mmCIF file of C-alpha atoms and ligand atoms in Angstrom:
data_model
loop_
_atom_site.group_PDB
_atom_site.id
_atom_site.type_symbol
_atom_site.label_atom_id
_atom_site.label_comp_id
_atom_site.label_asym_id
_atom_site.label_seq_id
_atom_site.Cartn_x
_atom_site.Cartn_y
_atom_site.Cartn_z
ATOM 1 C CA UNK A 4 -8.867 -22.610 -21.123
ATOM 2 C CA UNK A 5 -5.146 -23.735 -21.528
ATOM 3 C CA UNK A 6 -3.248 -22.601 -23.846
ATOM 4 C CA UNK A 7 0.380 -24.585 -23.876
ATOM 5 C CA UNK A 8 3.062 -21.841 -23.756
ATOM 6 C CA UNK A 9 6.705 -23.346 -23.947
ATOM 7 C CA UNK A 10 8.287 -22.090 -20.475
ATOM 8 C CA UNK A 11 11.767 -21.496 -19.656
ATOM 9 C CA UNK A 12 11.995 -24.058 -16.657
ATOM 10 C CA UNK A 13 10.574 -26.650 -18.871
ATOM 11 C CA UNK A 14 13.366 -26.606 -20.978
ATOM 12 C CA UNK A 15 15.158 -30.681 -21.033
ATOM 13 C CA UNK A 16 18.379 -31.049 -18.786
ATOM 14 C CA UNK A 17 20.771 -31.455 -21.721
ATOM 15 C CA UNK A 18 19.296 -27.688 -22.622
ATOM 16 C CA UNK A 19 19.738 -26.616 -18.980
ATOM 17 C CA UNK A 20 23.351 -27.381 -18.892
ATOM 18 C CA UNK A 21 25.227 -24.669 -20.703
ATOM 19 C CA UNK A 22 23.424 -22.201 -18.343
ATOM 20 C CA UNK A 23 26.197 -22.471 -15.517
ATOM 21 C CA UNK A 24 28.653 -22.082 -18.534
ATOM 22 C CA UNK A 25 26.631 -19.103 -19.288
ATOM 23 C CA UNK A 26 27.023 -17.988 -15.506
ATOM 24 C CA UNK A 27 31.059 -17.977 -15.321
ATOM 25 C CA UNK A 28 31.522 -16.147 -18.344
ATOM 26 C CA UNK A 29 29.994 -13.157 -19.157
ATOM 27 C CA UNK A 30 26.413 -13.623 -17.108
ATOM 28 C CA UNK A 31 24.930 -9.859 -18.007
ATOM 29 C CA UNK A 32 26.284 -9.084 -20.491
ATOM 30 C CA UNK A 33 25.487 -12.555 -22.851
ATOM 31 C CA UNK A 34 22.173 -13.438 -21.469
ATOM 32 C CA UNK A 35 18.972 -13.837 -23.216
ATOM 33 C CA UNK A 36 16.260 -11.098 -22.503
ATOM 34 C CA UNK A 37 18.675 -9.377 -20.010
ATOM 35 C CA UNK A 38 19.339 -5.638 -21.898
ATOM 36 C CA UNK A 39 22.690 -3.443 -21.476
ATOM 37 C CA UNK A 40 20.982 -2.335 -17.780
ATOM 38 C CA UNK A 41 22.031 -4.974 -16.520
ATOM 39 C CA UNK A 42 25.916 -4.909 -16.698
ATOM 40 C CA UNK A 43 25.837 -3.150 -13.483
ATOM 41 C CA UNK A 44 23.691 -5.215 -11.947
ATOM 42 C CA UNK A 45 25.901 -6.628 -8.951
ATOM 43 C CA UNK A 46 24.834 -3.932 -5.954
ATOM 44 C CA UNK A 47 21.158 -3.505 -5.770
ATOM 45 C CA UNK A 48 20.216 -7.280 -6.496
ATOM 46 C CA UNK A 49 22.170 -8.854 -3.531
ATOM 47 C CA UNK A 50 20.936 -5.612 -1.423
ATOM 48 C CA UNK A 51 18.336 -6.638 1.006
ATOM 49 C CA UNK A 52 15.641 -4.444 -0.400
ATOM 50 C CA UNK A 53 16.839 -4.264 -4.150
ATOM 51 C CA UNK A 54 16.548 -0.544 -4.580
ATOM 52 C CA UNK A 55 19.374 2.213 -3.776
ATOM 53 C CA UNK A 56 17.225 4.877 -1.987
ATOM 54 C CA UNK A 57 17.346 5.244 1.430
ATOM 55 C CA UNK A 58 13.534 5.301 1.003
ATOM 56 C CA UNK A 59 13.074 1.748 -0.336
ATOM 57 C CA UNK A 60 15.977 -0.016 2.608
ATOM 58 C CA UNK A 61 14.179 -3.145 4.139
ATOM 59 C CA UNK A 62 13.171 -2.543 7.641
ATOM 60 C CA UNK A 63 14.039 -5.396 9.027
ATOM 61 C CA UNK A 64 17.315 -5.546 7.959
ATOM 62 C CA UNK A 65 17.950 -4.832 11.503
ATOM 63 C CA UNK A 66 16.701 -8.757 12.417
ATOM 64 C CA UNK A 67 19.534 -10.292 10.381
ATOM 65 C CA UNK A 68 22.084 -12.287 10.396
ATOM 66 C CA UNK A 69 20.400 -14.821 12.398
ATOM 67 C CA UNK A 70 21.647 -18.006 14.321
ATOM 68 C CA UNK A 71 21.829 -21.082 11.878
ATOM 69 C CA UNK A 72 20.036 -24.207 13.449
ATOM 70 C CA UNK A 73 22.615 -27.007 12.652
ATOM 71 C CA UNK A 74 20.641 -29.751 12.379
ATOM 72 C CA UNK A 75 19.854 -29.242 8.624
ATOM 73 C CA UNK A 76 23.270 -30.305 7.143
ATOM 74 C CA UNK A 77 24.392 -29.993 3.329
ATOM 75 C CA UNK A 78 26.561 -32.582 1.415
ATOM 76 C CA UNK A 79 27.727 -29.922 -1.010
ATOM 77 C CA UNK A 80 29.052 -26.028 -1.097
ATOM 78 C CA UNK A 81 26.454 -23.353 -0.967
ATOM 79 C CA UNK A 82 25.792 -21.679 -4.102
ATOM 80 C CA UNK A 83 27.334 -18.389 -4.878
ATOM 81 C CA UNK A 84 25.355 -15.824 -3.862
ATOM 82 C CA UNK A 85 25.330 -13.764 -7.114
ATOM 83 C CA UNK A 86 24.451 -17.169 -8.614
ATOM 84 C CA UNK A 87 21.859 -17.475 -6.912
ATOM 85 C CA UNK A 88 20.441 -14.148 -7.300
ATOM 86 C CA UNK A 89 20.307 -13.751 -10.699
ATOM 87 C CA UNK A 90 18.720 -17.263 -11.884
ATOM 88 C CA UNK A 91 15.664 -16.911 -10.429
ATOM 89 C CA UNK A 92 11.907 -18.269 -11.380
ATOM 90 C CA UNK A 93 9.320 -15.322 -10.391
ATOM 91 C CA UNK A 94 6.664 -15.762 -13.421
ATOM 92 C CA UNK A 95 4.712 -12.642 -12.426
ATOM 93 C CA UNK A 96 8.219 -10.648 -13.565
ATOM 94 C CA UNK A 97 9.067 -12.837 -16.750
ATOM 95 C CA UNK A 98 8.674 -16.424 -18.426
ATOM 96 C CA UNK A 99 12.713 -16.831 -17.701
ATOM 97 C CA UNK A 100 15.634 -16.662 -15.547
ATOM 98 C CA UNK A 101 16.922 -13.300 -15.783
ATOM 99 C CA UNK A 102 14.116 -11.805 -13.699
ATOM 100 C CA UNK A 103 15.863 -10.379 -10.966
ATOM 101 C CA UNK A 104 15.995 -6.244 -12.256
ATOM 102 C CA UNK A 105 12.623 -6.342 -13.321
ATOM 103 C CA UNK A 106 11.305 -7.677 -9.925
ATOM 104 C CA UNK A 107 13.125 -4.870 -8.195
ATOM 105 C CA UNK A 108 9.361 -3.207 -8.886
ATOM 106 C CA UNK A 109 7.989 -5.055 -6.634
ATOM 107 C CA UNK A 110 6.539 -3.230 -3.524
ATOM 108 C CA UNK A 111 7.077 -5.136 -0.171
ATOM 109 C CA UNK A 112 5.878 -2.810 2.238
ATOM 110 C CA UNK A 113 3.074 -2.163 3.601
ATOM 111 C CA UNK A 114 2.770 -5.940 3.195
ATOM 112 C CA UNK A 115 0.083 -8.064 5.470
ATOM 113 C CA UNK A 116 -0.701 -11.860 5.531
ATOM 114 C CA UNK A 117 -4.562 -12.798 5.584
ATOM 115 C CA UNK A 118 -4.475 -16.514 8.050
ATOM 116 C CA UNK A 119 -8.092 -17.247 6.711
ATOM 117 C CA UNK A 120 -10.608 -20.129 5.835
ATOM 118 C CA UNK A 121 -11.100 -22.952 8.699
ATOM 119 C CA UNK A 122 -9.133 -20.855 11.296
ATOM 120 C CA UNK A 123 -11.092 -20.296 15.095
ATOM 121 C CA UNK A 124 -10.411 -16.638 14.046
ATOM 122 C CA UNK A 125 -9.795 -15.138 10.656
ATOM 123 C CA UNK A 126 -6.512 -12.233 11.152
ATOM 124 C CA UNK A 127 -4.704 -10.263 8.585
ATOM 125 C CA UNK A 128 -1.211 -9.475 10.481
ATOM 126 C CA UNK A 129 1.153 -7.196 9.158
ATOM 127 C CA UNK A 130 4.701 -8.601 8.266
ATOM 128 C CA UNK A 131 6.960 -6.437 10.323
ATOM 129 C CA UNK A 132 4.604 -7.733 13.132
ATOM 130 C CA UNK A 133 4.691 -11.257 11.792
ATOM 131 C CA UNK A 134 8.855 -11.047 11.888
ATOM 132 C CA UNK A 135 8.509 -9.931 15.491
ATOM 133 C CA UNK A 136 6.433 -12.897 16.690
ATOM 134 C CA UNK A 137 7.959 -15.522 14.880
ATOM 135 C CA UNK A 138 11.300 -17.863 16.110
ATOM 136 C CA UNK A 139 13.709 -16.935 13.202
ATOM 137 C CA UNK A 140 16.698 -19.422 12.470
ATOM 138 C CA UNK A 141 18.894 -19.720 9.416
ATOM 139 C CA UNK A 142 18.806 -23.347 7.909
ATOM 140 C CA UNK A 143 21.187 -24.300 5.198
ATOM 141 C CA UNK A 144 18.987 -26.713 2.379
ATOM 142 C CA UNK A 145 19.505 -28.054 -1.025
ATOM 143 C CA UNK A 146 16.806 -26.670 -3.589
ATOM 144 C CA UNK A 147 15.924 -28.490 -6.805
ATOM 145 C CA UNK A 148 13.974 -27.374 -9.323
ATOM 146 C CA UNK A 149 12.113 -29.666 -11.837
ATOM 147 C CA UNK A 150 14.331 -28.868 -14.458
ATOM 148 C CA UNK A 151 16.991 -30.392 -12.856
ATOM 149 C CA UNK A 152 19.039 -28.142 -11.596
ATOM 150 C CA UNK A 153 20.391 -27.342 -7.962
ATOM 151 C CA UNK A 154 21.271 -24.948 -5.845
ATOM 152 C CA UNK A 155 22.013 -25.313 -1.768
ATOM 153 C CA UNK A 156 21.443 -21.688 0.133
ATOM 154 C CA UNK A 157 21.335 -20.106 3.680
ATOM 155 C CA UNK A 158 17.672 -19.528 4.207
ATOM 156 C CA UNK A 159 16.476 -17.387 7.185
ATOM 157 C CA UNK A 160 13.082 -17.606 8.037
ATOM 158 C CA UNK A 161 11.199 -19.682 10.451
ATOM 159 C CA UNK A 162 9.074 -23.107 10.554
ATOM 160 C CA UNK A 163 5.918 -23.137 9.021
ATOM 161 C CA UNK A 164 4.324 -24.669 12.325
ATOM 162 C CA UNK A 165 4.748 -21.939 14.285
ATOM 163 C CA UNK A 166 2.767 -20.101 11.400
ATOM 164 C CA UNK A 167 -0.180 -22.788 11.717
ATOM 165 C CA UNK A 168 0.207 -22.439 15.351
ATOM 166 C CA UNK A 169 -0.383 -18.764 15.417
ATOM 167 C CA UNK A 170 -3.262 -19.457 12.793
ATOM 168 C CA UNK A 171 -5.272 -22.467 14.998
ATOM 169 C CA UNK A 172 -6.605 -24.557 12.315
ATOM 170 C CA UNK A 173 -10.390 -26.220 12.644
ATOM 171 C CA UNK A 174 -9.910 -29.712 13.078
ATOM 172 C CA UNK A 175 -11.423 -30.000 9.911
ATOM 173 C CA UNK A 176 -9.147 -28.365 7.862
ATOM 174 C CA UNK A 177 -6.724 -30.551 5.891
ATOM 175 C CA UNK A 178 -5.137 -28.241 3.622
ATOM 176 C CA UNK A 179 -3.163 -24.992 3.610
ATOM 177 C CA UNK A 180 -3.529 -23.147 0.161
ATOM 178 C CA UNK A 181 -0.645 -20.328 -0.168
ATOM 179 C CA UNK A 182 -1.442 -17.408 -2.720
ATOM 180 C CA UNK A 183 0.972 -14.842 -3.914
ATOM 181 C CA UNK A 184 -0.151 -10.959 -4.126
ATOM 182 C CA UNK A 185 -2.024 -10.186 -7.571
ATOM 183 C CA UNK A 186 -0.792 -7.080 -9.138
ATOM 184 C CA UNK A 187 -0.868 -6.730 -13.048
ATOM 185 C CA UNK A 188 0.557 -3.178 -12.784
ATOM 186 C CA UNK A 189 4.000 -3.819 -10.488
ATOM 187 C CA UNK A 190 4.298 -7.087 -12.066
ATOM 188 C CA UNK A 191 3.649 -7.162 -15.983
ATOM 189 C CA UNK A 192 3.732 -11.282 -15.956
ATOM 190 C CA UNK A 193 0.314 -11.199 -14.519
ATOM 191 C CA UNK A 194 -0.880 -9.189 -17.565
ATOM 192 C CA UNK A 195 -0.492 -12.482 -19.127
ATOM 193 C CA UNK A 196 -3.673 -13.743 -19.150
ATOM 194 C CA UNK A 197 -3.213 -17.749 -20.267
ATOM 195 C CA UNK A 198 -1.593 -17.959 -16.936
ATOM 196 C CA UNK A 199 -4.043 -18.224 -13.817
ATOM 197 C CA UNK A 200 -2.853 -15.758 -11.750
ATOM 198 C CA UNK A 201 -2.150 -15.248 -8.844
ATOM 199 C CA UNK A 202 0.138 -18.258 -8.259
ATOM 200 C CA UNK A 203 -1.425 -20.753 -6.068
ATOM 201 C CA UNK A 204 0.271 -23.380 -3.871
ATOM 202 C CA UNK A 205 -0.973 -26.135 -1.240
ATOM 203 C CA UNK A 206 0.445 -28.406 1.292
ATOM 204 C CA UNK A 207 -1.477 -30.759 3.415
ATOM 205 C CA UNK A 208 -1.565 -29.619 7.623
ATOM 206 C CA UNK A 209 0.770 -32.619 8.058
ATOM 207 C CA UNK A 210 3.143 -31.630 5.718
ATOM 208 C CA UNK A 211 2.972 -28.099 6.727
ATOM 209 C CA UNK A 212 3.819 -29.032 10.238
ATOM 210 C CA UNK A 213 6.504 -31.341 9.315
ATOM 211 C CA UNK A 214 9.711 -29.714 10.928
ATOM 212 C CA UNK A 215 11.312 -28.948 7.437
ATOM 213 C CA UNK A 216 8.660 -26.581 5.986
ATOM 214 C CA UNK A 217 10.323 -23.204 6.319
ATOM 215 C CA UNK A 218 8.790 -20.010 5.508
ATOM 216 C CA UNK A 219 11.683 -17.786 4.672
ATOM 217 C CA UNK A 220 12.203 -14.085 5.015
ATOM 218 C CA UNK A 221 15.858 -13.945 4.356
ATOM 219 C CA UNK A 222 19.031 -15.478 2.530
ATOM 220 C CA UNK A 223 22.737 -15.211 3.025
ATOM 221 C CA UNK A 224 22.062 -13.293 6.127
ATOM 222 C CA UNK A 225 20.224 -10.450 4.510
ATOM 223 C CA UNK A 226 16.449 -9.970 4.016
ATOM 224 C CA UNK A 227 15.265 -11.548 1.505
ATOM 225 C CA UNK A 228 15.981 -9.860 -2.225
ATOM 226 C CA UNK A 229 12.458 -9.314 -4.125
ATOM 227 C CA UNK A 230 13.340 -12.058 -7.536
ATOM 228 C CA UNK A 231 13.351 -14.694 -3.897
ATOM 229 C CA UNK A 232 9.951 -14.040 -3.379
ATOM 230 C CA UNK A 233 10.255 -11.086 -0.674
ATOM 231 C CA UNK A 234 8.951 -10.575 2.098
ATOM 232 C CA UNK A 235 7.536 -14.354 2.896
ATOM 233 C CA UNK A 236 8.055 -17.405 0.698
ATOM 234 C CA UNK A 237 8.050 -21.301 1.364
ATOM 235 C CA UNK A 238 10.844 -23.514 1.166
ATOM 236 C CA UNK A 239 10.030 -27.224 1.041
ATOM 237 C CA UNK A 240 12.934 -28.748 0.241
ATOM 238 C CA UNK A 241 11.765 -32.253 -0.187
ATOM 239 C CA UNK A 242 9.563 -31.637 -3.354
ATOM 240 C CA UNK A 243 10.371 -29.823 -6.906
ATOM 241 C CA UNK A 244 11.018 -26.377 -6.364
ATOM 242 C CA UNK A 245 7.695 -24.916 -7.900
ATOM 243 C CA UNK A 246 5.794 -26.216 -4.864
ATOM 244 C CA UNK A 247 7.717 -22.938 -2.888
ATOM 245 C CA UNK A 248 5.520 -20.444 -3.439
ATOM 246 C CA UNK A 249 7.125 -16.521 -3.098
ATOM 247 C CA UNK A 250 5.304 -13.459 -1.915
ATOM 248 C CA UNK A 251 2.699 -15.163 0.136
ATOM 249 C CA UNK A 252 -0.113 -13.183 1.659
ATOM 250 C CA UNK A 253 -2.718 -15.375 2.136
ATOM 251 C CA UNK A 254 -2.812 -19.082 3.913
ATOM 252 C CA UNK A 255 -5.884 -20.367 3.181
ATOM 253 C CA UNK A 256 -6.767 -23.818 5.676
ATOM 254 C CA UNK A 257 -9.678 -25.533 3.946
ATOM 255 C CA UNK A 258 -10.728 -29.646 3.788
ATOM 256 C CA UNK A 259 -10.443 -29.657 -0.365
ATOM 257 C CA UNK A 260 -7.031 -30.456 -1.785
ATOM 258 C CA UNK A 261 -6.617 -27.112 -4.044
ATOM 259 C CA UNK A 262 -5.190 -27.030 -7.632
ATOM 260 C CA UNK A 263 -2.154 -25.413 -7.893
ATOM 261 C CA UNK A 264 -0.555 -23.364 -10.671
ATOM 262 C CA UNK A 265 1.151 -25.264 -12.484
ATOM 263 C CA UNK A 266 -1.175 -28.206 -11.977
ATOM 264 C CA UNK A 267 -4.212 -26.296 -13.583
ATOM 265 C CA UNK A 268 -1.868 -25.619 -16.964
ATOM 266 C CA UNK A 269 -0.201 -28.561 -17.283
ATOM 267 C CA UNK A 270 -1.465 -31.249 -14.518
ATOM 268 C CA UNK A 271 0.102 -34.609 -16.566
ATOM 269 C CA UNK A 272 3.112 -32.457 -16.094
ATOM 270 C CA UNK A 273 2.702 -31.071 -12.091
ATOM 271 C CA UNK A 274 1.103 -32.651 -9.599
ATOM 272 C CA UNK A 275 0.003 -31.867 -6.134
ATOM 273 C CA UNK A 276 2.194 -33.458 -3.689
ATOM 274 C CA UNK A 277 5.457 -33.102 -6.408
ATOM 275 C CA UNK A 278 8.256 -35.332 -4.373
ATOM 276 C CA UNK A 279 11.633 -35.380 -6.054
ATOM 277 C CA UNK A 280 12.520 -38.974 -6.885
ATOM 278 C CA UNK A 281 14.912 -40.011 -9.294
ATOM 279 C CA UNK A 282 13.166 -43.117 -10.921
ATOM 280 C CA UNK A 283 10.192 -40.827 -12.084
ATOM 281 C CA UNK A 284 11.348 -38.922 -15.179
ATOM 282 C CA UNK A 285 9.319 -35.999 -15.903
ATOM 283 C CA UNK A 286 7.488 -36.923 -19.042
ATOM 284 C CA UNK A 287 9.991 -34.756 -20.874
ATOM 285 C CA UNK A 288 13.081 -35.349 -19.593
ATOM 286 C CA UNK A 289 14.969 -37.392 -17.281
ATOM 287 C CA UNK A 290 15.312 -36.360 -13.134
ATOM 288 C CA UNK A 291 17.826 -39.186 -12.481
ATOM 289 C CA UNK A 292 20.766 -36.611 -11.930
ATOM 290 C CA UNK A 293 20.855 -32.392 -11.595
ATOM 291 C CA UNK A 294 23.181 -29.577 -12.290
ATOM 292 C CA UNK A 295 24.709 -27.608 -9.537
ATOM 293 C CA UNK A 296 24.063 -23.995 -10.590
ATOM 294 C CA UNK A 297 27.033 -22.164 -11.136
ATOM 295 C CA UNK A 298 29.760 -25.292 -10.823
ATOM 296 C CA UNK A 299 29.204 -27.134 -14.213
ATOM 297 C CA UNK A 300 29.008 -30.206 -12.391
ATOM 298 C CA UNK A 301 26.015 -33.027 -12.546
ATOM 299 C CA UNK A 302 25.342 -34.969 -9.449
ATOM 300 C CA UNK A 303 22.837 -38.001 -9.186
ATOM 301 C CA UNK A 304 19.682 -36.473 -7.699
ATOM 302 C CA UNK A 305 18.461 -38.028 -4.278
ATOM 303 C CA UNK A 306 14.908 -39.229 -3.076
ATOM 304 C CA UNK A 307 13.275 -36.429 -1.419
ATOM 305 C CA UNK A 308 15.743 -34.443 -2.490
ATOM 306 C CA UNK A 309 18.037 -36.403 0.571
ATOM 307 C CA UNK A 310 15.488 -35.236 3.524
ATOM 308 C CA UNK A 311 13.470 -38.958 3.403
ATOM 309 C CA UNK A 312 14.289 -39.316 7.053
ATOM 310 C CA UNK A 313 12.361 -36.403 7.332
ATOM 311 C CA UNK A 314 9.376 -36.811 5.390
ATOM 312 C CA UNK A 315 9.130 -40.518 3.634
ATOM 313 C CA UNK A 316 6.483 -40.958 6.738
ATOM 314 C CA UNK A 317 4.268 -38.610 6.031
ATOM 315 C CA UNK A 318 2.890 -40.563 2.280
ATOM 316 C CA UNK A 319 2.734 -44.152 4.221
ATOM 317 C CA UNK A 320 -0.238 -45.425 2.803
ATOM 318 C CA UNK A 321 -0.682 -43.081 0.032
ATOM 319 C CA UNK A 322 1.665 -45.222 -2.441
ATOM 320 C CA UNK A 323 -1.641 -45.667 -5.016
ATOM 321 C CA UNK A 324 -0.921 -41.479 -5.501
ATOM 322 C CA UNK A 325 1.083 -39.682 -7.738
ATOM 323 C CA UNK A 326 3.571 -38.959 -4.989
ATOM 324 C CA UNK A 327 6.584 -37.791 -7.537
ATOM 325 C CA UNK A 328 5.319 -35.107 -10.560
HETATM 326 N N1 MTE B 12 6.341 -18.471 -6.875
HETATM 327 C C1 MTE B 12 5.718 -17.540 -7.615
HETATM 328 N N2 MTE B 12 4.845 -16.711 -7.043
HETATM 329 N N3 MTE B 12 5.957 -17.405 -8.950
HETATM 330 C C2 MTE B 12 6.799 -18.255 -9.613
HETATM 331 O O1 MTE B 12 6.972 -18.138 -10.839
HETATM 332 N N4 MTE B 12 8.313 -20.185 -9.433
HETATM 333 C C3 MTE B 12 8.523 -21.446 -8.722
HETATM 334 C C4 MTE B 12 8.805 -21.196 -7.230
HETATM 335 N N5 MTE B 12 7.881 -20.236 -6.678
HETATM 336 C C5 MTE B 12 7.457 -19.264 -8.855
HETATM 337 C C6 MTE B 12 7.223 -19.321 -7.463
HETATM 338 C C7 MTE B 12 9.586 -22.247 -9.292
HETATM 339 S S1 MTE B 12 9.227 -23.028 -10.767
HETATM 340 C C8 MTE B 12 10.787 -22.415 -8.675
HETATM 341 S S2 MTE B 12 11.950 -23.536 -9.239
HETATM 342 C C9 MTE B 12 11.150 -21.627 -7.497
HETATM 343 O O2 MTE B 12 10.129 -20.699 -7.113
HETATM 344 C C10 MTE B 12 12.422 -20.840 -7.790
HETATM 345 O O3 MTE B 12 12.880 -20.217 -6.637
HETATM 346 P P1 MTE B 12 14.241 -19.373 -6.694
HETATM 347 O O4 MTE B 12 14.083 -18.345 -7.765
HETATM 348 O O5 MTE B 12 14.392 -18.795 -5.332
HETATM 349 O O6 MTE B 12 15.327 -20.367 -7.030
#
């Protein structure tokens, strides 16, 4: 059954715009849906674990900052931090930006990762034991969302290959499906029901073994905050943001292409492979140029996002598809 809900990244670019605006004046106090709480919001949302109590600190703060890998180069300033942490999409904590106090509720630890499906050996590994095992690198990288706007950000986290490495994939497999945690109680978006929770996400192997697919476990040198999709979360910088699934803890490998979230509510709207090109408008609005959160400036919007030389191999042949929504 879907049921078409108007959502708040859906909203048309000229609609977006005012939201940087929004951001240099008076962000808390002004915004939509964001109650008098939130005036003091500054601390706990650019602390690593979100909440004050000694109790709730992140333990692997400890791992962080780590050394930035310099091949991944940006042609524009990295976004503000408290920008950036406080316009956030995180569904399972609200339908809009201001999400980033309510998904301070979310629990991160104990926290484990199931690597399941076509694997030689099925293995649920803890994440504190996952951080421990895997190469971690910072990696500056532009982020675009569908609804055309930008932000560029210090990721920390490490490449998804050494996660399919540590997995060992069947042959067979040709997918990787991604699934976020499924909690209607810590997050009250999943009570929700005309979404289809939990959020669901899939890559091919290829792409997920491409050197740019990142899973990230901190930003700006920190651990990552909880409205970034703590403790584990994709970044795939080449396609529309909604492809980066947060708060993994399952990879699936499997031979059938999966529906995603958004695909199953809207799929005219949100396809699987979701490239950023700007010559395909989204059937609503246009994706030709983006806004640079927290600047007020537009800038034309690149194919792939700018990583082509990266990835514009890996859909040779499969030009007949709908590489770009
Ligand atoms: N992952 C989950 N689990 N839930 C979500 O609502 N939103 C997606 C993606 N990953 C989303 C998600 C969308 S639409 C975008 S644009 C990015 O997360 C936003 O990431 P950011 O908040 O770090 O900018």
């Amino acid at each position: 059954m879907l049921i078409k809900r108007p959502r708040g990244w859906e909203l048309p670019e000229s609609e977006a715009t005012p939201e940087s605006e929004f951001l240099n004046r008076r962000r808390f106090i002004k915004g939509a849906g964001l109650g008098a709480g939130a005036i003091a919001v500054g601390g706990p949302l650019l602390m690593s674990a979100g909440g004050s109590a000694a109790a709730d600190a992140d333990p692997s703060a400890g791992l962080y900052p780590v050394m930035r890998n310099p091949a991944y180069e940006l042609d524009r300033d990295i976004t503000d931090e408290m920008v950036a942490s406080t316009y956030n999409n995180f569904y399972e904590f609200g339908s809009h930006k201001r999400i980033a106090r309510a998904a301070q509720e979310l629990k991160i630890r104990p926290w484990t990762v199931e690597l399941a499906g076509m694997v030689e050996s099925e293995q649920t590994v803890d994440i504190d034991t996952l951080l421990g095992k895997m190469p971690l690198e910072e990696r500056l990288y532009r982020h675009r969302c569908v609804e055309a706007w930008a932000m560029a950000v210090p990721w920390s986290g490490f490449p998804m290959k050494a996660l399919v490495d540590l997995a060992r994939p069947l042959s067979g497999a040709r997918y990787v499906v991604m699934k976020t945690f499924l909690d209607p109680d810590m997050a009250p978006g999943q009570k929700q029901f005309w979404y289809p929770w939990p959020y669901v996400e899939g890559l091919t192997i290829e792409e997920a073994t491409n050197e740019l697919a990142f899973l990230v476990t901190g930003i700006y040198g920190k651990p990552l905050p909880k409205q970034f999709g703590a403790p584990l979360r994709l970044a795939v910088p080449w396609k529309y943001g909604f492809k980066s699934i947060k708060s993994i803890v399952r990879f699936e490998f499997t031979d059938k292409r999966p529906v995603s979230f958004w695909e199953e509510i809207q799929g005219k709207e949100y396809g699987f492979w979701a490239n950023v090109n700007p010559e395909v408008a989204h059937p609503r609005w246009s994706q030709a140029t983006e806004e640079l959160i927290g600047t007020g400036k537009r800038v034309p919007t690149k194919l792939f996002n700018g990583y082509g030389e990266f990835v514009a191999d890996l859909y040779k042949g499969k030009e007949g598809e709908r590489l770009w929504a």
